Short mmCIF file of C-alpha atoms in Angstrom, two decimals:
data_model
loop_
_atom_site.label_atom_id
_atom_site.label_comp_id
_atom_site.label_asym_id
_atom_site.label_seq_id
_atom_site.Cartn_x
_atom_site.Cartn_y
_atom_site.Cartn_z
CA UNK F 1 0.00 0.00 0.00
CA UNK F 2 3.09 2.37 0.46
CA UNK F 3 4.10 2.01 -2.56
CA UNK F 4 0.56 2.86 -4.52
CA UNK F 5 -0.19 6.37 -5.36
CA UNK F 6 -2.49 8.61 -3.92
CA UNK F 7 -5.17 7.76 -6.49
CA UNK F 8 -4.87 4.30 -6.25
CA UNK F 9 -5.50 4.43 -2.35
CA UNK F 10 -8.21 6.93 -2.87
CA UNK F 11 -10.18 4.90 -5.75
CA UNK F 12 -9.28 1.50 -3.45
CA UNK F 13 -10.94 2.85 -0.33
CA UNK F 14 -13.64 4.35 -2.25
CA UNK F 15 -14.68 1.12 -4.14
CA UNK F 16 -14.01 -0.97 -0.79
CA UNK F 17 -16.58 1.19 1.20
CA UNK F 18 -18.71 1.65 -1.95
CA UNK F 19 -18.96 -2.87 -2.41
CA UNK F 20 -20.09 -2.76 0.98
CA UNK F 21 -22.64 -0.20 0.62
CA UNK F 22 -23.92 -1.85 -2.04
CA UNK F 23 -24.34 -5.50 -0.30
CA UNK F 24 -25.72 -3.64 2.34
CA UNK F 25 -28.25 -2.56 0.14
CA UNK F 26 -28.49 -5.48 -2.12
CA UNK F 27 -29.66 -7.44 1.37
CA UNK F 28 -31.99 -4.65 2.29
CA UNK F 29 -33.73 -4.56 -0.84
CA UNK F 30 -34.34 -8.59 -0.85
CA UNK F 31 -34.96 -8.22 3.22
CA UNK F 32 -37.74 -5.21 2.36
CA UNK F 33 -38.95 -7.00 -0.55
CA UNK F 34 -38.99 -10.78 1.06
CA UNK F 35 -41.15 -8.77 3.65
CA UNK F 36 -43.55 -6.58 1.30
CA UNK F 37 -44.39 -9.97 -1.00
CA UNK F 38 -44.86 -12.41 2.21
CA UNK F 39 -47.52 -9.49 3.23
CA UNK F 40 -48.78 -9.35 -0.27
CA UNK F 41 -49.14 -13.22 -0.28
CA UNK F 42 -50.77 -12.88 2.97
CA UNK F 43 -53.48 -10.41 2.01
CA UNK F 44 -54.13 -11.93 -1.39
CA UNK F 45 -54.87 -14.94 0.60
CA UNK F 46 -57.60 -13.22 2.50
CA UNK F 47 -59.00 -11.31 -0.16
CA UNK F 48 -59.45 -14.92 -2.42
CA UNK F 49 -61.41 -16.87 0.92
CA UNK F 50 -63.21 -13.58 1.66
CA UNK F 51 -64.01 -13.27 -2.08
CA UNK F 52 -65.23 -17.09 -1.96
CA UNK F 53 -67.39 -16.80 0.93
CA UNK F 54 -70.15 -14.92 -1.05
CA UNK F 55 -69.92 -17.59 -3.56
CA UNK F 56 -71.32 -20.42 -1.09
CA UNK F 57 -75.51 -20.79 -0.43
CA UNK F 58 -77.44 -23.38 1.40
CA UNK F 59 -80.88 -23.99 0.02
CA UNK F 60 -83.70 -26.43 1.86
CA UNK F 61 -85.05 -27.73 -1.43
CA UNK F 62 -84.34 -27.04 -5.52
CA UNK F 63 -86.26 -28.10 -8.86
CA UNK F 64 -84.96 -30.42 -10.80
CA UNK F 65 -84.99 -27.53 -13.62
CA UNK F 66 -83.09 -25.15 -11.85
CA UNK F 67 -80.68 -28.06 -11.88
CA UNK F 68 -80.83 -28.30 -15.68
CA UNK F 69 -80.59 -25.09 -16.31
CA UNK F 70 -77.85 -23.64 -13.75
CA UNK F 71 -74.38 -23.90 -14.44
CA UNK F 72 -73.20 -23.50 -10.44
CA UNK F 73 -72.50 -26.79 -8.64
CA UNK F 74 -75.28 -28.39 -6.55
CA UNK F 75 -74.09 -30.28 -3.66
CA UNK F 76 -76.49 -32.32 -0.99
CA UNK F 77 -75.84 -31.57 2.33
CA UNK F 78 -78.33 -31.85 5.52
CA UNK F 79 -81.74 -31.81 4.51
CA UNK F 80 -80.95 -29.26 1.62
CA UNK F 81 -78.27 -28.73 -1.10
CA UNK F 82 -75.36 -26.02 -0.97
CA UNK F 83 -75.11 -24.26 -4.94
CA UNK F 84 -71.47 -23.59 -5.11
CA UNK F 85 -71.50 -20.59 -7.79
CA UNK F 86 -69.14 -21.06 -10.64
CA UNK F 87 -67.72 -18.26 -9.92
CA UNK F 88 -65.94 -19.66 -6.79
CA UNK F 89 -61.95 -20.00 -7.09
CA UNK F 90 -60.77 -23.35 -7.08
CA UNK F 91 -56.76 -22.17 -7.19
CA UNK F 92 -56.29 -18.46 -8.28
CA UNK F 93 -52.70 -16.86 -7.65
CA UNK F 94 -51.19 -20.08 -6.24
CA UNK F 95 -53.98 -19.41 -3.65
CA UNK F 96 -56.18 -22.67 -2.97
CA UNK F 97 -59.43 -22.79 -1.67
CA UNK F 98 -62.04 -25.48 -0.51
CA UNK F 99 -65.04 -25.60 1.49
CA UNK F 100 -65.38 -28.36 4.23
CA UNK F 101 -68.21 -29.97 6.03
CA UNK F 102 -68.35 -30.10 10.05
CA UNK F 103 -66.60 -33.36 9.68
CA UNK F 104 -63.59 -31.85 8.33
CA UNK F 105 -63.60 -33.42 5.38
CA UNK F 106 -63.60 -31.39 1.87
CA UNK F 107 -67.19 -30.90 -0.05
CA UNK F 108 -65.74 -28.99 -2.35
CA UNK F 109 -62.71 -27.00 -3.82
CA UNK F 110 -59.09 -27.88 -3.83
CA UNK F 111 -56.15 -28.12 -0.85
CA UNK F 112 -52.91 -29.37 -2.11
CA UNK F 113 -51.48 -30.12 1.59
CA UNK F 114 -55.17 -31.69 3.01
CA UNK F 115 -53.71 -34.19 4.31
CA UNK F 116 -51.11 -32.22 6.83
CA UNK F 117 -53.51 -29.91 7.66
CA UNK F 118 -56.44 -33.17 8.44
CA UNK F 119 -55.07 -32.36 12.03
CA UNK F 120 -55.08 -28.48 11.81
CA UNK F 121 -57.97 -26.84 13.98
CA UNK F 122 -60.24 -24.06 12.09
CA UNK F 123 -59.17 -20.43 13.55
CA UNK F 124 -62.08 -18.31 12.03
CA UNK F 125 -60.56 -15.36 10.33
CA UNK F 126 -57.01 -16.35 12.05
CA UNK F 127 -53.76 -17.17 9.42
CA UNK F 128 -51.84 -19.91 10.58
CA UNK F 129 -48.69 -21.33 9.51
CA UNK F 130 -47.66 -25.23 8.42
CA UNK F 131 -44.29 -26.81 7.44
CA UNK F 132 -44.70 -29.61 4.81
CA UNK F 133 -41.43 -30.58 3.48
CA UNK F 134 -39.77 -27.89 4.70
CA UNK F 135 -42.18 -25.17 3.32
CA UNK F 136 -43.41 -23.12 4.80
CA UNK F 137 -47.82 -22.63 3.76
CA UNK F 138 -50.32 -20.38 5.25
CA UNK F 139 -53.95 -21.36 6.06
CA UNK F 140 -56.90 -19.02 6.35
CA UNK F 141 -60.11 -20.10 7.87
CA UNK F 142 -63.72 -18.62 7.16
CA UNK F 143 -66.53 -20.19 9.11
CA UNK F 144 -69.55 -19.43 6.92
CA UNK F 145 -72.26 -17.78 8.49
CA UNK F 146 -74.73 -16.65 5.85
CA UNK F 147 -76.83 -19.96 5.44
CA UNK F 148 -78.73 -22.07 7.86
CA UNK F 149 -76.65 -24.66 8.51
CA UNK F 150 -73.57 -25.04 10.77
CA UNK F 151 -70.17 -26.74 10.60
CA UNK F 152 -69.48 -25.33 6.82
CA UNK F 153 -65.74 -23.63 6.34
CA UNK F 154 -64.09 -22.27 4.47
CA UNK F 155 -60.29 -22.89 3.52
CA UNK F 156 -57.76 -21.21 1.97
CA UNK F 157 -54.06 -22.47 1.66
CA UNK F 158 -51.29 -20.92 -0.23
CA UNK F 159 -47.10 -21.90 -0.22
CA UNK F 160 -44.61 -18.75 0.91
CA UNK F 161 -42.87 -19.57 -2.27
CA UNK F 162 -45.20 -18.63 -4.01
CA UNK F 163 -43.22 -15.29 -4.07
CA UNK F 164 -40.24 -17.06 -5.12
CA UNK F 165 -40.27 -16.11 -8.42
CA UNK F 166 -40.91 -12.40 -7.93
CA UNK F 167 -38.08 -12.73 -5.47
CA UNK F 168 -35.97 -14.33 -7.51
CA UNK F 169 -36.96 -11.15 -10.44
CA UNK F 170 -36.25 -8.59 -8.02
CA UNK F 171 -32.76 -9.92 -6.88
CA UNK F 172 -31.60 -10.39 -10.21
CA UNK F 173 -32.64 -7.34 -11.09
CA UNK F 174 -31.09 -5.09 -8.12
CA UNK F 175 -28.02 -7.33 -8.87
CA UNK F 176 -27.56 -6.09 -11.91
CA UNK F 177 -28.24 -2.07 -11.56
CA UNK F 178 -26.04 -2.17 -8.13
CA UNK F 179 -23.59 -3.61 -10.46
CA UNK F 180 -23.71 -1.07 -12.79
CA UNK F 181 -23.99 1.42 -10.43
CA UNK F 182 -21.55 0.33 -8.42
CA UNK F 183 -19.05 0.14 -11.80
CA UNK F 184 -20.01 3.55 -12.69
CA UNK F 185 -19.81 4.93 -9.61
CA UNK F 186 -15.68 3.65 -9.22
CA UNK F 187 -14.87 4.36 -12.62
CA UNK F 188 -16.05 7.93 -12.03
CA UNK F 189 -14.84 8.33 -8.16
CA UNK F 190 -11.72 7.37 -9.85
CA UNK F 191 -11.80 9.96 -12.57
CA UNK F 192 -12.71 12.88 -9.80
CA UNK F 193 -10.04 11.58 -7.59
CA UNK F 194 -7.92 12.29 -10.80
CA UNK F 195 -9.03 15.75 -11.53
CA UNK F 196 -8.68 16.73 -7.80
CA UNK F 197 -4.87 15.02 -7.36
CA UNK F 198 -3.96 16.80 -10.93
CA UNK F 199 -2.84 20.12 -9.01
CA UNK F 200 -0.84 17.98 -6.81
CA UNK F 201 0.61 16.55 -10.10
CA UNK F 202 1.10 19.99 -11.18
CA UNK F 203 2.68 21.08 -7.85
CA UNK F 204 5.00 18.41 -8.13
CA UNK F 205 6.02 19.28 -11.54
CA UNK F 206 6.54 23.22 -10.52
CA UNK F 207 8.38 22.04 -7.28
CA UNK F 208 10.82 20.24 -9.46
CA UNK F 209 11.20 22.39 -12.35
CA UNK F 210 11.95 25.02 -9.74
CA UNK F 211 14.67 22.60 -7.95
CA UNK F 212 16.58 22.14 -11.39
CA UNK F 213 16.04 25.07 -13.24
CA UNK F 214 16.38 27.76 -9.94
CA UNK F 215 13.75 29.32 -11.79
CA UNK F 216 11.27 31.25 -8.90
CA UNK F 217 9.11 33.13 -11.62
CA UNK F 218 7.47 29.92 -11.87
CA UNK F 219 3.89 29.59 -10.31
CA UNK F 220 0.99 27.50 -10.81
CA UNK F 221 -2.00 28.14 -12.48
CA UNK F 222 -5.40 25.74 -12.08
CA UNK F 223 -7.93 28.01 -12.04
CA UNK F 224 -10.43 29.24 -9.64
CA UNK F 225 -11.38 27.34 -7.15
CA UNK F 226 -11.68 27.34 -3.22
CA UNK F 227 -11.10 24.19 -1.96
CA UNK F 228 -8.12 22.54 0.04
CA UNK F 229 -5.99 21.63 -3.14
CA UNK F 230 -6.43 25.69 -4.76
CA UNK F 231 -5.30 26.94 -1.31
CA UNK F 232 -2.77 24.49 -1.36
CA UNK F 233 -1.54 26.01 -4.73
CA UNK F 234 -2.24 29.34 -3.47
CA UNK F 235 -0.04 28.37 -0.72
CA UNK F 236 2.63 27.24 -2.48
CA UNK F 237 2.53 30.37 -5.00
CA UNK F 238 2.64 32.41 -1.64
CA UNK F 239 5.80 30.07 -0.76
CA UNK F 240 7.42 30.47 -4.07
CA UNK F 241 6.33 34.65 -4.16
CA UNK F 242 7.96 34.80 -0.78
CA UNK F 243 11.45 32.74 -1.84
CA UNK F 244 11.73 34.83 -4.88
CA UNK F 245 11.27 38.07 -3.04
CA UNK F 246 14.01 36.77 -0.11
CA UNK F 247 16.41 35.93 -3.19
CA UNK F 248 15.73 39.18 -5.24
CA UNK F 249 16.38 41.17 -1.68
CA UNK F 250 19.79 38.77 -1.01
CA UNK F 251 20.52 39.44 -4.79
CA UNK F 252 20.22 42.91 -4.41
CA UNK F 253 21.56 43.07 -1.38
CA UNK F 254 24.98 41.42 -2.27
CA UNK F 255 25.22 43.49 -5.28
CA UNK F 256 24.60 46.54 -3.18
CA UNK F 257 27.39 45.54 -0.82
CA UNK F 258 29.71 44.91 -3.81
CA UNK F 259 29.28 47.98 -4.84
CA UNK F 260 29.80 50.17 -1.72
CA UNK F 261 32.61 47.79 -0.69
CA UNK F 262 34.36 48.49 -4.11
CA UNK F 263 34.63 52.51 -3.77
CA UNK F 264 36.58 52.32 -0.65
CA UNK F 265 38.32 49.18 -1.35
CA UNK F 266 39.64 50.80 -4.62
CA UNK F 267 40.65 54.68 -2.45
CA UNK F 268 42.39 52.39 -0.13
CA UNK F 269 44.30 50.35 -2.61
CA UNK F 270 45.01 53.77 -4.63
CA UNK F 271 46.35 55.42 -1.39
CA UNK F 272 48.28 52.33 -0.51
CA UNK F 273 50.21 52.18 -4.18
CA UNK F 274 50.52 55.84 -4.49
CA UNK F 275 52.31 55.62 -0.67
CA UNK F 276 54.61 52.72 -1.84
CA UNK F 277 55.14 53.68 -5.18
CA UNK F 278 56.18 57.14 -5.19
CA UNK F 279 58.60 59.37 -2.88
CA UNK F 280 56.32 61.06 -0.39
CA UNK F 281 56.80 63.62 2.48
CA UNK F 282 55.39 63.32 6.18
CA UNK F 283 52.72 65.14 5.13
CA UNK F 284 51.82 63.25 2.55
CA UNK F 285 52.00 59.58 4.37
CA UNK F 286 49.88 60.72 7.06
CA UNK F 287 47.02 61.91 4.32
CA UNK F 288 46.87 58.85 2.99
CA UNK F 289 46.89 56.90 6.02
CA UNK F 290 44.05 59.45 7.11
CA UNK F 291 41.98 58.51 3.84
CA UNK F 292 43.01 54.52 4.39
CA UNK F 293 41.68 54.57 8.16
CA UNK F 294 38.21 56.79 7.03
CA UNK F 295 37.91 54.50 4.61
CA UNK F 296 38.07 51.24 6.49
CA UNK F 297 36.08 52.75 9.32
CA UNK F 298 33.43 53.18 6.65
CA UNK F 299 33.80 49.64 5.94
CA UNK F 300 34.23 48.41 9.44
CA UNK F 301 31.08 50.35 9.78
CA UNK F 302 29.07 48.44 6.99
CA UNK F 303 30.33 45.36 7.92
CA UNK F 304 29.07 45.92 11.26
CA UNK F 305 25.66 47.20 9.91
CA UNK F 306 25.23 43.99 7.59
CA UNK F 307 26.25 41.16 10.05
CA UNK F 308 23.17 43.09 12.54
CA UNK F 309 20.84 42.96 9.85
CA UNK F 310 21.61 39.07 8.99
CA UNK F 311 21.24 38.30 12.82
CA UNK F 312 17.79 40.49 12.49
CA UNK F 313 16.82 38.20 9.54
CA UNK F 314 18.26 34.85 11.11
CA UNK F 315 15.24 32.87 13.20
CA UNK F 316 18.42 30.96 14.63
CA UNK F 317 19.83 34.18 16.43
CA UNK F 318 17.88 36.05 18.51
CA UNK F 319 18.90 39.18 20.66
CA UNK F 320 17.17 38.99 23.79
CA UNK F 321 14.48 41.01 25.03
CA UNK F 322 14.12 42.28 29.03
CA UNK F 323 12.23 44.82 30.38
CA UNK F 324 13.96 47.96 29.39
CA UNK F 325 14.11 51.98 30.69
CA UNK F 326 13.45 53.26 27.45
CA UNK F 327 13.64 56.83 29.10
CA UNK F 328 17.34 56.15 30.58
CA UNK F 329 18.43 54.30 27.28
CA UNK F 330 17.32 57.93 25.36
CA UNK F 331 18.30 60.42 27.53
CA UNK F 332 22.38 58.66 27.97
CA UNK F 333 22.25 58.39 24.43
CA UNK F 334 21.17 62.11 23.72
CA UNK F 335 23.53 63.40 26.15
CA UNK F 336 26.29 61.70 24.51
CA UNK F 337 25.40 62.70 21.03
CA UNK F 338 25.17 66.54 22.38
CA UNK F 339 29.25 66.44 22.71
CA UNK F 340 29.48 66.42 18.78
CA UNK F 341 28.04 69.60 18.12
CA UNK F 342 28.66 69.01 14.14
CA UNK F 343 27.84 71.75 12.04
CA UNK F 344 26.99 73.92 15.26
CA UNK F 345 24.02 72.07 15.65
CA UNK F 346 21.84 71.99 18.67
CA UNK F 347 20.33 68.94 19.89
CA UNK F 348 17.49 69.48 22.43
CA UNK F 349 15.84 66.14 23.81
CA UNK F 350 12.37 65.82 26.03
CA UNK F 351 12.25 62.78 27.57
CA UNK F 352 8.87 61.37 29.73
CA UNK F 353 9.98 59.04 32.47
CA UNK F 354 9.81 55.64 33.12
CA UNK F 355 8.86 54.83 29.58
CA UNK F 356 9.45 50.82 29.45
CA UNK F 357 9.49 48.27 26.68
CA UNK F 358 10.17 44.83 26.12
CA UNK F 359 13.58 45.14 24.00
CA UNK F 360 16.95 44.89 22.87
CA UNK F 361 19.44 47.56 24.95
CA UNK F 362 21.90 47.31 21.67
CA UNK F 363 19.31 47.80 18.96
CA UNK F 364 17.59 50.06 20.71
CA UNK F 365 20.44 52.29 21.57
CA UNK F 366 21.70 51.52 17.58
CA UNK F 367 18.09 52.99 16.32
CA UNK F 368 17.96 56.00 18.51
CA UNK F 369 21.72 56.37 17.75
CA UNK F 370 20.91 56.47 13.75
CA UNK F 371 17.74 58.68 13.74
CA UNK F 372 20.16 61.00 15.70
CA UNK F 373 22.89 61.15 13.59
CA UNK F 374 20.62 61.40 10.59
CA UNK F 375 19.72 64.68 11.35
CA UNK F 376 23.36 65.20 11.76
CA UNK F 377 23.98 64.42 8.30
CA UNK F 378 21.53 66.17 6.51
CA UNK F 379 20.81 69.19 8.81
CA UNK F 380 21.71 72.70 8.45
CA UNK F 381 24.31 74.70 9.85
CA UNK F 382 23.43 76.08 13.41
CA UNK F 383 20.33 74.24 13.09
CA UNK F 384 18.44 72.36 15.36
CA UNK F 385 17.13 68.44 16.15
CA UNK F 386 14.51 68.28 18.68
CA UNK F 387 14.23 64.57 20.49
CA UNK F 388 10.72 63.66 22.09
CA UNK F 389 10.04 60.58 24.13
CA UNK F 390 6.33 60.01 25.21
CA UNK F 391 3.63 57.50 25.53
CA UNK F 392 0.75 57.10 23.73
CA UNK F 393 -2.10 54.10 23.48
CA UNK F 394 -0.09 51.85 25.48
CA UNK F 395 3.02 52.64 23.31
CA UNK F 396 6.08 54.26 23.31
CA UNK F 397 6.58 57.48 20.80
CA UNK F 398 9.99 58.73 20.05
CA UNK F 399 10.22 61.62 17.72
CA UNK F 400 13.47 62.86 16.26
CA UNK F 401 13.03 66.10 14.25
CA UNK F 402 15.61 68.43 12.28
CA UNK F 403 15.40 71.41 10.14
CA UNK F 404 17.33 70.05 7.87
CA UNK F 405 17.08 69.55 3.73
CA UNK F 406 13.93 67.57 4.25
CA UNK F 407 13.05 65.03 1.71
CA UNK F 408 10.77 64.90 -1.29
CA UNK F 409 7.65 62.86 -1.08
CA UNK F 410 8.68 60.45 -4.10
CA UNK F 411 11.73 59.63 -1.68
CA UNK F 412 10.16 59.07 1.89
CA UNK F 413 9.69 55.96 1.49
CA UNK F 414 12.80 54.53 -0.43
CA UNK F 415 14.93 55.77 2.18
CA UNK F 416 14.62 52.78 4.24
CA UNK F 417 15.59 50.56 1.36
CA UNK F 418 19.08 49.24 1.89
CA UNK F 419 22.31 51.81 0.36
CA UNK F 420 19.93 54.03 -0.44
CA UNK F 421 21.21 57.65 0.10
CA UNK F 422 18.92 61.04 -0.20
CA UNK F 423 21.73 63.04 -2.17
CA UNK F 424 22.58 59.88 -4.35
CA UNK F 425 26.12 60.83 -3.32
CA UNK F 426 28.46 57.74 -2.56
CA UNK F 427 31.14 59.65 -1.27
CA UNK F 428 29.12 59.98 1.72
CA UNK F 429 30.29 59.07 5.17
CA UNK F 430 27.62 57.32 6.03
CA UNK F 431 26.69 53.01 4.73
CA UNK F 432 23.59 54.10 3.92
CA UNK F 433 22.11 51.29 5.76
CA UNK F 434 21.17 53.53 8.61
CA UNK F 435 17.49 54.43 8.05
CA UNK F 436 16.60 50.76 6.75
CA UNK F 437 18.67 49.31 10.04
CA UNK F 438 16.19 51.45 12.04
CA UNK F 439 13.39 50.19 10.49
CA UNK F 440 14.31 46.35 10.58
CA UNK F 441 14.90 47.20 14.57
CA UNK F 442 11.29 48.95 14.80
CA UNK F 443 9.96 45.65 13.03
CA UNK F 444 12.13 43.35 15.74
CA UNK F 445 10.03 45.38 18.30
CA UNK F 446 6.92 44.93 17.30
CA UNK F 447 6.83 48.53 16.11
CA UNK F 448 6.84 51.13 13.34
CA UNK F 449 8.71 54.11 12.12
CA UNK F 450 7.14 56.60 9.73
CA UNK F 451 8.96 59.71 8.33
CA UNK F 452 6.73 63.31 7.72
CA UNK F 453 9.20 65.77 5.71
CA UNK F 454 9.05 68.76 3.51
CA UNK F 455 12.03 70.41 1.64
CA UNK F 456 13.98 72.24 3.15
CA UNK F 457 11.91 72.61 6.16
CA UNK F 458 12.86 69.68 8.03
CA UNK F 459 12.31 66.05 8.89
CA UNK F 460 10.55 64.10 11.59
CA UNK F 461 10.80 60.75 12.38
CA UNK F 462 8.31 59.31 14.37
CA UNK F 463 9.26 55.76 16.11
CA UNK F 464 6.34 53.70 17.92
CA UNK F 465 6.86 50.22 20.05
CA UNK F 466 4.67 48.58 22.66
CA UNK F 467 4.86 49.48 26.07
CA UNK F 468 6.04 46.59 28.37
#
């Protein structure tokens, strides 16, 4: 059975329990019918002695023409005759009748068993049962009352199998149409189990042609549909949808790395040849040893900035989460960040206390860090960033704003892509994963970070997390 297909099992089970649905009802039908003819037998029974009785009279005296001219039977009995009409049924329907005298012995009519049933006491309007031979006959007594004279019955006898043949016709009969049913009914279970296991088929075939061919554009089509195997496919398409996204972002993401990597891999080697290479003066060592350490800062930097954001993405690794003084956390930060004064620039902070969360002290102090130094970067001279920390809706608001270049609407939203910088410039001191390394932290948290900016008016971004 491990080895069969799905189909196979499916159409197996399916015709198993459908055989013995069908004997089931195969022995109903001849149980019902068995039942419904034996009844039938019974009542036909009655109706033929019930139908004779009217046909028996008892007359004191009769003319010899009457006896000429009559075709009913004329029998002598008492003092009188009984005129059996000729309408009385000998045998009609298997169903036997015969009229007996208060001797028990038979005037008239037929009884194919008389002999068993010599014994057998008259049960007026009673049916009574006999085995001769091992069948099974029923008897129905009449004790006729509508003529002057006593002791005259009648008797009816008639064999079960008399419903034999009808039996016999119905059996066959159901045989054959459960047969056919039951032949249609697999053949076409196993056509439906078919049509419903081809999207598996056709999942199977993506699946694969996926595995060799690496291709993730690849998605399956079968049509509308709502039932467990389309939301299986729509499942899988999700699956796929997702992979392909993952490997277009780890695509990009690698060639974005490449690519900032290269511009300060190349001013370093430059710096390092023209050093070696050519006769330089003091002066001109300790430039390029300035430029070599900026530049591998920047890359010690990005380094730094991409290993956090594979952790971030890693299920595997995760940076634990304790309940955390959010308000502390800001306020050491700010006060730190005040010392740099780049650009004469004035950072003011408000800071509600006792604002906890459930989070990460590193990431947190990494985002707060970023948004700070963001408005650094792209502030004006002698300007100003303004740092808020409140609580709002059972959640913690931090808001970092600057008066800075502010950025366009078309570019509020691509600025927490990876490497992507404002001023396109990639001479920049900055990784440019700053804004998107906030974001991914937010995300950790359970939060969100939205950015409301006009040019050259400012930015503000607004960062909200749960409240422990």
């Amino acid at each position: 059975m491990k080895n069969l297909s799905i189909r196979t099992k499916v159409t197996l089970w399916f015709s198993v329990s459908l055989i013995i649905v069908v004997a089931l009802t195969f022995v109903s039908i001849l149980f019902v019918s068995n039942q419904v003819i034996q009844k039938t037998i019974k009542d036909t029974l009655i109706e033929t002695v019930e139908a004779n009785i009217d046909e028996v009279e008892y007359y004191p005296e009769i003319l010899q023409d009457e006896l000429d001219n009559d075709a009913d039977y004329y029998l002598e009995y008492g003092d009188g005759f009984l005129e059996i009409d000729d309408d009385f049924l000998h045998s009609v329907n298997s169903v036997s009748s015969a009229v007996y005298d208060s001797k028990k012995e038979i005037i008239f009519g037929e009884n194919p068993i008389a002999p068993e049933t010599a014994d057998l006491e008259f049960q007026n309007k009673e049916i009574q049962e006999i085995k001769v031979d091992g069948v099974k006959y029923y008897v129905f007594d009449r004790k006729i009352r509508n003529i002057d004279v006593e002791g005259i019955w009648l008797r009816g006898v008639v064999s079960e199998e008399q419903g034999s043949l009808q039996i016999h016709s119905i059996s066959s009969i159901s045989l054959i149409a459960l047969i056919i049913i039951l032949i249609i009914a697999i053949l076409g279970g196993n056509l439906v189990a078919g049509k419903m296991l081809r999207p598996m088929e056709q999942i199977t075939a993506a699946a694969s042609k996926i595995s060799k061919g690496n291709d993730l554009k690849e998605r399956l089509y079968i049509g509308p549909g709502k039932d467990e195997i389309h939301r299986l496919a729509d499942s899988f398409n999700e699956m796929i949808g997702r992979l392909d996204k993952s490997f277009e972002n780890e695509k990009q993401f690698t060639s974005d790395v490449s690519h900032e990597l290269r511009t300060p891999i190349a001013v370093i080697m430059t710096q390092s040849e023209f050093a070696l290479e050519n006769p330089c003066s003091e002066e001109e060592y300790r430039n390029a040893l300035q430029v070599i350490r900026r530049q591998t800062g920047k890359m010690s930097d990005m380094v730094n900035d991409m290993l956090t954001f594979v952790r971030l993405g890693n299920e595997n690794v995760v940076y634990e989460k304790k309940k955390l003084n959010l308000s502390a956390l800001t306020d050491t930060v700010c006060e730190e960040m005040s010392i740099i004064g780049e650009k004469d620039i004035l950072l003011s902070y408000e800071i509600a206390g006792d604002v906890f969360v459930n989070g990460n002290e590193e990431l947190l102090t990494r985002l707060v860090g970023n948004l700070i130094s963001n408005g650094y970067k792209y502030g004006k001279p002698s300007g100003n960033i303004r740092v808020k920390l409140e609580t709002e809706d059972n959640r913690a608001v931090l808001t970092v704003e600057d008066d800075g270049i502010g950025i366009a609407p078309e570019n509020q939203e691509r600025i927490f892509n990876r490497f992507y910088q404002v001023d396109g410039s990639r001479n920049s001191r900055g990784t440019g994963l700053g804004l998107s390394m906030v974001r991914e932290i937010a995300t950790y948290h359970g939060g969100t970070v939205e950015v409301e900016s006009q040019i050259e008016k400012g930015s503000k971004f607004i960062l909200k997390i749960p409240l422990f």
